[in-house]
Amino acid sequence: MDTVATADFHHVYEPGFDTSRPPLLLLHGTGGDEHDLLGLGQTVAPGASLLSPRGQVLEGAMPRFFRRLAEGVFDEDDLRRRTHDLADFVAHARQRYGIAAPVAVGFSNGANIAASLLLLRPEVLVGAALLRAMSPFAKPPQADLAEKRVLILSGAADPIIPAQDAQRLAKTLTGNGASVDHRVLPAGHGLSQADIGLLKGWLLGA
Ligand code: MLT
């Protein structure tokens, strides 16, 4: 599948054949790209359209969706700006491809910007699956998340995401009205078969 650029995001769009499924917005982790999560998307939501952008920030040679000052310490001004850029990209891509509002499936850095999208531009997503996510803001903004379903899958042995950080994110999203299912799996930062099974089941209700 070729990569194209829309509103400055290199991305892949794969049209689906099952219109009962919402499209997936696939958001890769640090060092990934727009091709990384296509296989996961096809596995967990067969027939869904897939929209997969590449993060615009480079850390060395590694694409990311926003800058960080250190591991787990985010440049929140950059995060805000990049979140709006990504939200505008999704709106543009929806028009271009004629697709409904997507469910985000984000891994690690991609999960963190998906959480930021929920908080800053909730109209962009119908829901989000946040795989190995942490709270992106020290003081999270208020948002109306009443209609949003969120799945958070954390790894009990994740060396990058402290358990209390993922819990704080779940609490923030729940406090803003989202319907949050937070599971802690016997896994590290990488995804396991259990992640894939849970994600697939959760997406059937999306
Ligand atoms: C982030 O920077 O978003 C998180 O620390 C996870 C990562 O991408 O390493």
PDB file of N, CA, C and O in Angstrom, residues 75-146:
ATOM      1  N   ASP A  75       6.633  17.450  26.283  1.00  0.00           N
ATOM      2  CA  ASP A  75       6.579  18.869  25.951  1.00  0.00           C
ATOM      3  C   ASP A  75       5.097  19.165  25.674  1.00  0.00           C
ATOM      4  O   ASP A  75       4.595  18.924  24.576  1.00  0.00           O
ATOM      5  N   GLU A  76       4.396  19.647  26.683  1.00  0.00           N
ATOM      6  CA  GLU A  76       2.929  19.737  26.589  1.00  0.00           C
ATOM      7  C   GLU A  76       2.470  20.790  25.582  1.00  0.00           C
ATOM      8  O   GLU A  76       1.394  20.656  24.999  1.00  0.00           O
ATOM      9  N   ASP A  77       3.272  21.846  25.373  1.00  0.00           N
ATOM     10  CA  ASP A  77       2.894  22.828  24.344  1.00  0.00           C
ATOM     11  C   ASP A  77       2.928  22.162  22.968  1.00  0.00           C
ATOM     12  O   ASP A  77       2.027  22.337  22.147  1.00  0.00           O
ATOM     13  N   ASP A  78       3.989  21.386  22.742  1.00  0.00           N
ATOM     14  CA  ASP A  78       4.096  20.682  21.468  1.00  0.00           C
ATOM     15  C   ASP A  78       2.976  19.651  21.336  1.00  0.00           C
ATOM     16  O   ASP A  78       2.367  19.513  20.275  1.00  0.00           O
ATOM     17  N   LEU A  79       2.689  18.952  22.434  1.00  0.00           N
ATOM     18  CA  LEU A  79       1.619  17.948  22.419  1.00  0.00           C
ATOM     19  C   LEU A  79       0.274  18.590  22.018  1.00  0.00           C
ATOM     20  O   LEU A  79      -0.449  18.055  21.174  1.00  0.00           O
ATOM     21  N   ARG A  80      -0.012  19.751  22.609  1.00  0.00           N
ATOM     22  CA  ARG A  80      -1.278  20.435  22.270  1.00  0.00           C
ATOM     23  C   ARG A  80      -1.321  20.775  20.781  1.00  0.00           C
ATOM     24  O   ARG A  80      -2.301  20.503  20.098  1.00  0.00           O
ATOM     25  N   ARG A  81      -0.234  21.365  20.303  1.00  0.00           N
ATOM     26  CA  ARG A  81      -0.197  21.781  18.897  1.00  0.00           C
ATOM     27  C   ARG A  81      -0.333  20.572  17.968  1.00  0.00           C
ATOM     28  O   ARG A  81      -1.117  20.563  17.017  1.00  0.00           O
ATOM     29  N   ARG A  82       0.407  19.523  18.279  1.00  0.00           N
ATOM     30  CA  ARG A  82       0.389  18.326  17.406  1.00  0.00           C
ATOM     31  C   ARG A  82      -0.957  17.614  17.466  1.00  0.00           C
ATOM     32  O   ARG A  82      -1.389  16.981  16.507  1.00  0.00           O
ATOM     33  N   THR A  83      -1.606  17.702  18.626  1.00  0.00           N
ATOM     34  CA  THR A  83      -2.936  17.082  18.753  1.00  0.00           C
ATOM     35  C   THR A  83      -3.923  17.782  17.821  1.00  0.00           C
ATOM     36  O   THR A  83      -4.715  17.121  17.129  1.00  0.00           O
ATOM     37  N   HIS A  84      -3.874  19.112  17.794  1.00  0.00           N
ATOM     38  CA  HIS A  84      -4.771  19.846  16.889  1.00  0.00           C
ATOM     39  C   HIS A  84      -4.428  19.556  15.421  1.00  0.00           C
ATOM     40  O   HIS A  84      -5.328  19.394  14.594  1.00  0.00           O
ATOM     41  N   ASP A  85      -3.124  19.452  15.117  1.00  0.00           N
ATOM     42  CA  ASP A  85      -2.736  19.120  13.732  1.00  0.00           C
ATOM     43  C   ASP A  85      -3.293  17.750  13.338  1.00  0.00           C
ATOM     44  O   ASP A  85      -3.808  17.570  12.228  1.00  0.00           O
ATOM     45  N   LEU A  86      -3.189  16.797  14.252  1.00  0.00           N
ATOM     46  CA  LEU A  86      -3.687  15.443  13.955  1.00  0.00           C
ATOM     47  C   LEU A  86      -5.212  15.446  13.812  1.00  0.00           C
ATOM     48  O   LEU A  86      -5.770  14.802  12.912  1.00  0.00           O
ATOM     49  N   ALA A  87      -5.879  16.193  14.690  1.00  0.00           N
ATOM     50  CA  ALA A  87      -7.347  16.294  14.607  1.00  0.00           C
ATOM     51  C   ALA A  87      -7.759  16.896  13.262  1.00  0.00           C
ATOM     52  O   ALA A  87      -8.703  16.407  12.615  1.00  0.00           O
ATOM     53  N   ASP A  88      -7.040  17.926  12.813  1.00  0.00           N
ATOM     54  CA  ASP A  88      -7.362  18.550  11.521  1.00  0.00           C
ATOM     55  C   ASP A  88      -7.095  17.582  10.370  1.00  0.00           C
ATOM     56  O   ASP A  88      -7.854  17.524   9.396  1.00  0.00           O
ATOM     57  N   PHE A  89      -6.034  16.808  10.502  1.00  0.00           N
ATOM     58  CA  PHE A  89      -5.742  15.789   9.488  1.00  0.00           C
ATOM     59  C   PHE A  89      -6.896  14.779   9.388  1.00  0.00           C
ATOM     60  O   PHE A  89      -7.332  14.417   8.290  1.00  0.00           O
ATOM     61  N   VAL A  90      -7.388  14.339  10.542  1.00  0.00           N
ATOM     62  CA  VAL A  90      -8.470  13.335  10.530  1.00  0.00           C
ATOM     63  C   VAL A  90      -9.715  13.933   9.862  1.00  0.00           C
ATOM     64  O   VAL A  90     -10.357  13.274   9.027  1.00  0.00           O
ATOM     65  N   ALA A  91     -10.031  15.185  10.193  1.00  0.00           N
ATOM     66  CA  ALA A  91     -11.215  15.828   9.586  1.00  0.00           C
ATOM     67  C   ALA A  91     -11.038  15.906   8.061  1.00  0.00           C
ATOM     68  O   ALA A  91     -11.964  15.600   7.295  1.00  0.00           O
ATOM     69  N   HIS A  92      -9.852  16.261   7.622  1.00  0.00           N
ATOM     70  CA  HIS A  92      -9.554  16.380   6.192  1.00  0.00           C
ATOM     71  C   HIS A  92      -9.640  15.013   5.512  1.00  0.00           C
ATOM     72  O   HIS A  92     -10.229  14.859   4.437  1.00  0.00           O
ATOM     73  N   ALA A  93      -9.050  14.002   6.161  1.00  0.00           N
ATOM     74  CA  ALA A  93      -9.048  12.648   5.597  1.00  0.00           C
ATOM     75  C   ALA A  93     -10.476  12.084   5.528  1.00  0.00           C
ATOM     76  O   ALA A  93     -10.824  11.371   4.583  1.00  0.00           O
ATOM     77  N   ARG A  94     -11.301  12.410   6.525  1.00  0.00           N
ATOM     78  CA  ARG A  94     -12.688  11.929   6.494  1.00  0.00           C
ATOM     79  C   ARG A  94     -13.414  12.462   5.272  1.00  0.00           C
ATOM     80  O   ARG A  94     -14.175  11.743   4.624  1.00  0.00           O
ATOM     81  N   GLN A  95     -13.176  13.730   4.964  1.00  0.00           N
ATOM     82  CA  GLN A  95     -13.804  14.322   3.769  1.00  0.00           C
ATOM     83  C   GLN A  95     -13.252  13.681   2.508  1.00  0.00           C
ATOM     84  O   GLN A  95     -13.993  13.304   1.607  1.00  0.00           O
ATOM     85  N   ARG A  96     -11.949  13.566   2.475  1.00  0.00           N
ATOM     86  CA  ARG A  96     -11.294  13.032   1.277  1.00  0.00           C
ATOM     87  C   ARG A  96     -11.729  11.599   0.974  1.00  0.00           C
ATOM     88  O   ARG A  96     -11.966  11.237  -0.185  1.00  0.00           O
ATOM     89  N   TYR A  97     -11.828  10.771   2.021  1.00  0.00           N
ATOM     90  CA  TYR A  97     -12.127   9.350   1.808  1.00  0.00           C
ATOM     91  C   TYR A  97     -13.594   9.011   2.071  1.00  0.00           C
ATOM     92  O   TYR A  97     -14.006   7.863   1.879  1.00  0.00           O
ATOM     93  N   GLY A  98     -14.365   9.990   2.557  1.00  0.00           N
ATOM     94  CA  GLY A  98     -15.790   9.755   2.796  1.00  0.00           C
ATOM     95  C   GLY A  98     -16.048   8.748   3.897  1.00  0.00           C
ATOM     96  O   GLY A  98     -16.856   7.824   3.733  1.00  0.00           O
ATOM     97  N   ILE A  99     -15.353   8.902   5.003  1.00  0.00           N
ATOM     98  CA  ILE A  99     -15.493   7.920   6.098  1.00  0.00           C
ATOM     99  C   ILE A  99     -16.081   8.564   7.356  1.00  0.00           C
ATOM    100  O   ILE A  99     -16.009   9.784   7.545  1.00  0.00           O
ATOM    101  N   ALA A 100     -16.652   7.712   8.196  1.00  0.00           N
ATOM    102  CA  ALA A 100     -17.237   8.158   9.469  1.00  0.00           C
ATOM    103  C   ALA A 100     -16.126   8.472  10.472  1.00  0.00           C
ATOM    104  O   ALA A 100     -14.940   8.185  10.227  1.00  0.00           O
ATOM    105  N   ALA A 101     -16.520   9.021  11.603  1.00  0.00           N
ATOM    106  CA  ALA A 101     -15.547   9.305  12.667  1.00  0.00           C
ATOM    107  C   ALA A 101     -14.920   7.983  13.127  1.00  0.00           C
ATOM    108  O   ALA A 101     -15.625   6.981  13.329  1.00  0.00           O
ATOM    109  N   PRO A 102     -13.620   7.940  13.285  1.00  0.00           N
ATOM    110  CA  PRO A 102     -12.946   6.680  13.613  1.00  0.00           C
ATOM    111  C   PRO A 102     -12.867   6.382  15.110  1.00  0.00           C
ATOM    112  O   PRO A 102     -13.050   7.251  15.956  1.00  0.00           O
ATOM    113  N   VAL A 103     -12.537   5.129  15.377  1.00  0.00           N
ATOM    114  CA  VAL A 103     -12.055   4.703  16.698  1.00  0.00           C
ATOM    115  C   VAL A 103     -10.534   4.707  16.614  1.00  0.00           C
ATOM    116  O   VAL A 103      -9.966   4.131  15.678  1.00  0.00           O
ATOM    117  N   ALA A 104      -9.873   5.358  17.554  1.00  0.00           N
ATOM    118  CA  ALA A 104      -8.410   5.327  17.558  1.00  0.00           C
ATOM    119  C   ALA A 104      -7.924   4.017  18.172  1.00  0.00           C
ATOM    120  O   ALA A 104      -8.491   3.537  19.163  1.00  0.00           O
ATOM    121  N   VAL A 105      -6.890   3.454  17.566  1.00  0.00           N
ATOM    122  CA  VAL A 105      -6.158   2.346  18.180  1.00  0.00           C
ATOM    123  C   VAL A 105      -4.709   2.818  18.235  1.00  0.00           C
ATOM    124  O   VAL A 105      -4.036   2.914  17.206  1.00  0.00           O
ATOM    125  N   GLY A 106      -4.258   3.185  19.433  1.00  0.00           N
ATOM    126  CA  GLY A 106      -2.927   3.756  19.561  1.00  0.00           C
ATOM    127  C   GLY A 106      -2.061   2.907  20.462  1.00  0.00           C
ATOM    128  O   GLY A 106      -2.531   2.360  21.468  1.00  0.00           O
ATOM    129  N   PHE A 107      -0.791   2.793  20.077  1.00  0.00           N
ATOM    130  CA  PHE A 107       0.170   2.048  20.885  1.00  0.00           C
ATOM    131  C   PHE A 107       1.228   3.009  21.422  1.00  0.00           C
ATOM    132  O   PHE A 107       1.842   3.756  20.642  1.00  0.00           O
ATOM    133  N   SER A 108       1.431   3.015  22.735  1.00  0.00           N
ATOM    134  CA  SER A 108       2.527   3.748  23.373  1.00  0.00           C
ATOM    135  C   SER A 108       2.434   5.240  23.024  1.00  0.00           C
ATOM    136  O   SER A 108       1.460   5.887  23.402  1.00  0.00           O
ATOM    137  N   ASN A 109       3.390   5.811  22.312  1.00  0.00           N
ATOM    138  CA  ASN A 109       3.304   7.225  21.965  1.00  0.00           C
ATOM    139  C   ASN A 109       2.003   7.520  21.204  1.00  0.00           C
ATOM    140  O   ASN A 109       1.369   8.569  21.417  1.00  0.00           O
ATOM    141  N   GLY A 110       1.585   6.595  20.355  1.00  0.00           N
ATOM    142  CA  GLY A 110       0.320   6.763  19.623  1.00  0.00           C
ATOM    143  C   GLY A 110      -0.889   6.715  20.547  1.00  0.00           C
ATOM    144  O   GLY A 110      -1.884   7.401  20.328  1.00  0.00           O
ATOM    145  N   ALA A 111      -0.800   5.902  21.603  1.00  0.00           N
ATOM    146  CA  ALA A 111      -1.894   5.857  22.587  1.00  0.00           C
ATOM    147  C   ALA A 111      -1.951   7.170  23.364  1.00  0.00           C
ATOM    148  O   ALA A 111      -3.032   7.672  23.696  1.00  0.00           O
ATOM    149  N   ASN A 112      -0.774   7.730  23.633  1.00  0.00           N
ATOM    150  CA  ASN A 112      -0.751   8.978  24.404  1.00  0.00           C
ATOM    151  C   ASN A 112      -1.351  10.134  23.611  1.00  0.00           C
ATOM    152  O   ASN A 112      -2.079  10.963  24.166  1.00  0.00           O
ATOM    153  N   ILE A 113      -1.076  10.186  22.307  1.00  0.00           N
ATOM    154  CA  ILE A 113      -1.701  11.281  21.545  1.00  0.00           C
ATOM    155  C   ILE A 113      -3.188  10.984  21.321  1.00  0.00           C
ATOM    156  O   ILE A 113      -3.997  11.913  21.252  1.00  0.00           O
ATOM    157  N   ALA A 114      -3.569   9.732  21.286  1.00  0.00           N
ATOM    158  CA  ALA A 114      -5.008   9.414  21.190  1.00  0.00           C
ATOM    159  C   ALA A 114      -5.732   9.899  22.453  1.00  0.00           C
ATOM    160  O   ALA A 114      -6.838  10.448  22.381  1.00  0.00           O
ATOM    161  N   ALA A 115      -5.097   9.719  23.619  1.00  0.00           N
ATOM    162  CA  ALA A 115      -5.694  10.216  24.871  1.00  0.00           C
ATOM    163  C   ALA A 115      -5.804  11.739  24.824  1.00  0.00           C
ATOM    164  O   ALA A 115      -6.808  12.323  25.247  1.00  0.00           O
ATOM    165  N   SER A 116      -4.786  12.376  24.270  1.00  0.00           N
ATOM    166  CA  SER A 116      -4.813  13.834  24.137  1.00  0.00           C
ATOM    167  C   SER A 116      -5.915  14.277  23.167  1.00  0.00           C
ATOM    168  O   SER A 116      -6.611  15.274  23.409  1.00  0.00           O
ATOM    169  N   LEU A 117      -6.100  13.531  22.083  1.00  0.00           N
ATOM    170  CA  LEU A 117      -7.195  13.833  21.141  1.00  0.00           C
ATOM    171  C   LEU A 117      -8.545  13.774  21.858  1.00  0.00           C
ATOM    172  O   LEU A 117      -9.409  14.638  21.650  1.00  0.00           O
ATOM    173  N   LEU A 118      -8.716  12.746  22.692  1.00  0.00           N
ATOM    174  CA  LEU A 118      -9.983  12.623  23.431  1.00  0.00           C
ATOM    175  C   LEU A 118     -10.219  13.861  24.299  1.00  0.00           C
ATOM    176  O   LEU A 118     -11.340  14.359  24.390  1.00  0.00           O
ATOM    177  N   LEU A 119      -9.153  14.344  24.934  1.00  0.00           N
ATOM    178  CA  LEU A 119      -9.310  15.443  25.890  1.00  0.00           C
ATOM    179  C   LEU A 119      -9.414  16.812  25.205  1.00  0.00           C
ATOM    180  O   LEU A 119     -10.126  17.695  25.692  1.00  0.00           O
ATOM    181  N   LEU A 120      -8.703  16.981  24.087  1.00  0.00           N
ATOM    182  CA  LEU A 120      -8.676  18.307  23.454  1.00  0.00           C
ATOM    183  C   LEU A 120      -9.632  18.433  22.276  1.00  0.00           C
ATOM    184  O   LEU A 120     -10.126  19.526  21.996  1.00  0.00           O
ATOM    185  N   ARG A 121      -9.863  17.343  21.560  1.00  0.00           N
ATOM    186  CA  ARG A 121     -10.720  17.382  20.363  1.00  0.00           C
ATOM    187  C   ARG A 121     -11.631  16.143  20.352  1.00  0.00           C
ATOM    188  O   ARG A 121     -11.558  15.316  19.442  1.00  0.00           O
ATOM    189  N   PRO A 122     -12.489  16.010  21.376  1.00  0.00           N
ATOM    190  CA  PRO A 122     -13.262  14.765  21.508  1.00  0.00           C
ATOM    191  C   PRO A 122     -14.179  14.472  20.326  1.00  0.00           C
ATOM    192  O   PRO A 122     -14.533  13.318  20.090  1.00  0.00           O
ATOM    193  N   GLU A 123     -14.538  15.514  19.557  1.00  0.00           N
ATOM    194  CA  GLU A 123     -15.445  15.295  18.422  1.00  0.00           C
ATOM    195  C   GLU A 123     -14.801  14.446  17.319  1.00  0.00           C
ATOM    196  O   GLU A 123     -15.508  13.892  16.459  1.00  0.00           O
ATOM    197  N   VAL A 124     -13.493  14.320  17.339  1.00  0.00           N
ATOM    198  CA  VAL A 124     -12.776  13.631  16.260  1.00  0.00           C
ATOM    199  C   VAL A 124     -12.954  12.116  16.329  1.00  0.00           C
ATOM    200  O   VAL A 124     -12.939  11.435  15.303  1.00  0.00           O
ATOM    201  N   LEU A 125     -13.126  11.574  17.539  1.00  0.00           N
ATOM    202  CA  LEU A 125     -13.143  10.120  17.731  1.00  0.00           C
ATOM    203  C   LEU A 125     -14.478   9.648  18.301  1.00  0.00           C
ATOM    204  O   LEU A 125     -15.074  10.349  19.130  1.00  0.00           O
ATOM    205  N   VAL A 126     -14.899   8.437  17.898  1.00  0.00           N
ATOM    206  CA  VAL A 126     -16.057   7.847  18.579  1.00  0.00           C
ATOM    207  C   VAL A 126     -15.617   7.059  19.806  1.00  0.00           C
ATOM    208  O   VAL A 126     -16.412   6.759  20.677  1.00  0.00           O
ATOM    209  N   GLY A 127     -14.359   6.727  19.855  1.00  0.00           N
ATOM    210  CA  GLY A 127     -13.829   5.995  20.998  1.00  0.00           C
ATOM    211  C   GLY A 127     -12.347   5.752  20.785  1.00  0.00           C
ATOM    212  O   GLY A 127     -11.786   6.167  19.759  1.00  0.00           O
ATOM    213  N   ALA A 128     -11.715   5.085  21.739  1.00  0.00           N
ATOM    214  CA  ALA A 128     -10.278   4.860  21.592  1.00  0.00           C
ATOM    215  C   ALA A 128      -9.845   3.630  22.370  1.00  0.00           C
ATOM    216  O   ALA A 128     -10.299   3.394  23.491  1.00  0.00           O
ATOM    217  N   ALA A 129      -8.961   2.862  21.750  1.00  0.00           N
ATOM    218  CA  ALA A 129      -8.272   1.770  22.440  1.00  0.00           C
ATOM    219  C   ALA A 129      -6.842   2.241  22.666  1.00  0.00           C
ATOM    220  O   ALA A 129      -6.120   2.540  21.707  1.00  0.00           O
ATOM    221  N   LEU A 130      -6.466   2.351  23.928  1.00  0.00           N
ATOM    222  CA  LEU A 130      -5.173   2.931  24.310  1.00  0.00           C
ATOM    223  C   LEU A 130      -4.291   1.811  24.842  1.00  0.00           C
ATOM    224  O   LEU A 130      -4.519   1.294  25.946  1.00  0.00           O
ATOM    225  N   LEU A 131      -3.315   1.421  24.036  1.00  0.00           N
ATOM    226  CA  LEU A 131      -2.470   0.273  24.368  1.00  0.00           C
ATOM    227  C   LEU A 131      -1.152   0.779  24.935  1.00  0.00           C
ATOM    228  O   LEU A 131      -0.388   1.445  24.244  1.00  0.00           O
ATOM    229  N   ARG A 132      -0.897   0.505  26.214  1.00  0.00           N
ATOM    230  CA  ARG A 132       0.310   0.969  26.931  1.00  0.00           C
ATOM    231  C   ARG A 132       0.347   2.498  26.970  1.00  0.00           C
ATOM    232  O   ARG A 132       1.344   3.129  26.587  1.00  0.00           O
ATOM    233  N   ALA A 133      -0.741   3.088  27.466  1.00  0.00           N
ATOM    234  CA  ALA A 133      -0.870   4.552  27.520  1.00  0.00           C
ATOM    235  C   ALA A 133      -0.537   5.076  28.898  1.00  0.00           C
ATOM    236  O   ALA A 133      -0.616   4.359  29.901  1.00  0.00           O
ATOM    237  N   MET A 134      -0.193   6.351  28.943  1.00  0.00           N
ATOM    238  CA  MET A 134      -0.061   7.054  30.213  1.00  0.00           C
ATOM    239  C   MET A 134      -0.792   8.391  30.096  1.00  0.00           C
ATOM    240  O   MET A 134      -1.226   8.776  29.008  1.00  0.00           O
ATOM    241  N   SER A 135      -0.930   9.075  31.224  1.00  0.00           N
ATOM    242  CA  SER A 135      -1.633  10.348  31.213  1.00  0.00           C
ATOM    243  C   SER A 135      -0.774  11.373  30.482  1.00  0.00           C
ATOM    244  O   SER A 135       0.358  11.628  30.883  1.00  0.00           O
ATOM    245  N   PRO A 136      -1.279  11.974  29.390  1.00  0.00           N
ATOM    246  CA  PRO A 136      -0.401  12.850  28.608  1.00  0.00           C
ATOM    247  C   PRO A 136      -0.199  14.234  29.225  1.00  0.00           C
ATOM    248  O   PRO A 136       0.753  14.913  28.880  1.00  0.00           O
ATOM    249  N   PHE A 137      -1.097  14.657  30.121  1.00  0.00           N
ATOM    250  CA  PHE A 137      -1.007  16.000  30.698  1.00  0.00           C
ATOM    251  C   PHE A 137      -0.823  15.918  32.209  1.00  0.00           C
ATOM    252  O   PHE A 137      -1.463  15.109  32.887  1.00  0.00           O
ATOM    253  N   ALA A 138       0.009  16.825  32.757  1.00  0.00           N
ATOM    254  CA  ALA A 138       0.162  16.902  34.208  1.00  0.00           C
ATOM    255  C   ALA A 138      -1.159  17.359  34.829  1.00  0.00           C
ATOM    256  O   ALA A 138      -1.593  16.826  35.855  1.00  0.00           O
ATOM    257  N   LYS A 139      -1.787  18.359  34.197  1.00  0.00           N
ATOM    258  CA  LYS A 139      -3.117  18.820  34.644  1.00  0.00           C
ATOM    259  C   LYS A 139      -4.067  18.676  33.464  1.00  0.00           C
ATOM    260  O   LYS A 139      -4.171  19.594  32.631  1.00  0.00           O
ATOM    261  N   PRO A 140      -4.746  17.549  33.370  1.00  0.00           N
ATOM    262  CA  PRO A 140      -5.554  17.297  32.171  1.00  0.00           C
ATOM    263  C   PRO A 140      -6.707  18.287  32.037  1.00  0.00           C
ATOM    264  O   PRO A 140      -7.316  18.674  33.035  1.00  0.00           O
ATOM    265  N   PRO A 141      -6.989  18.724  30.786  1.00  0.00           N
ATOM    266  CA  PRO A 141      -8.140  19.603  30.562  1.00  0.00           C
ATOM    267  C   PRO A 141      -9.456  18.855  30.752  1.00  0.00           C
ATOM    268  O   PRO A 141      -9.484  17.623  30.698  1.00  0.00           O
ATOM    269  N   GLN A 142     -10.525  19.592  30.988  1.00  0.00           N
ATOM    270  CA  GLN A 142     -11.866  19.004  31.072  1.00  0.00           C
ATOM    271  C   GLN A 142     -12.379  18.748  29.659  1.00  0.00           C
ATOM    272  O   GLN A 142     -12.062  19.509  28.746  1.00  0.00           O
ATOM    273  N   ALA A 143     -13.156  17.691  29.492  1.00  0.00           N
ATOM    274  CA  ALA A 143     -13.749  17.409  28.179  1.00  0.00           C
ATOM    275  C   ALA A 143     -15.064  16.681  28.408  1.00  0.00           C
ATOM    276  O   ALA A 143     -15.237  16.032  29.438  1.00  0.00           O
ATOM    277  N   ASP A 144     -15.968  16.813  27.438  1.00  0.00           N
ATOM    278  CA  ASP A 144     -17.226  16.068  27.526  1.00  0.00           C
ATOM    279  C   ASP A 144     -17.036  14.750  26.786  1.00  0.00           C
ATOM    280  O   ASP A 144     -17.065  14.709  25.560  1.00  0.00           O
ATOM    281  N   LEU A 145     -16.849  13.675  27.547  1.00  0.00           N
ATOM    282  CA  LEU A 145     -16.589  12.367  26.934  1.00  0.00           C
ATOM    283  C   LEU A 145     -17.767  11.413  27.136  1.00  0.00           C
ATOM    284  O   LEU A 145     -17.594  10.182  27.104  1.00  0.00           O
ATOM    285  N   ALA A 146     -18.965  11.994  27.309  1.00  0.00           N
ATOM    286  CA  ALA A 146     -20.142  11.196  27.671  1.00  0.00           C
ATOM    287  C   ALA A 146     -20.438  10.049  26.699  1.00  0.00           C
ATOM    288  O   ALA A 146     -20.874   8.989  27.110  1.00  0.00           O
TER     289      ALA A 146
END
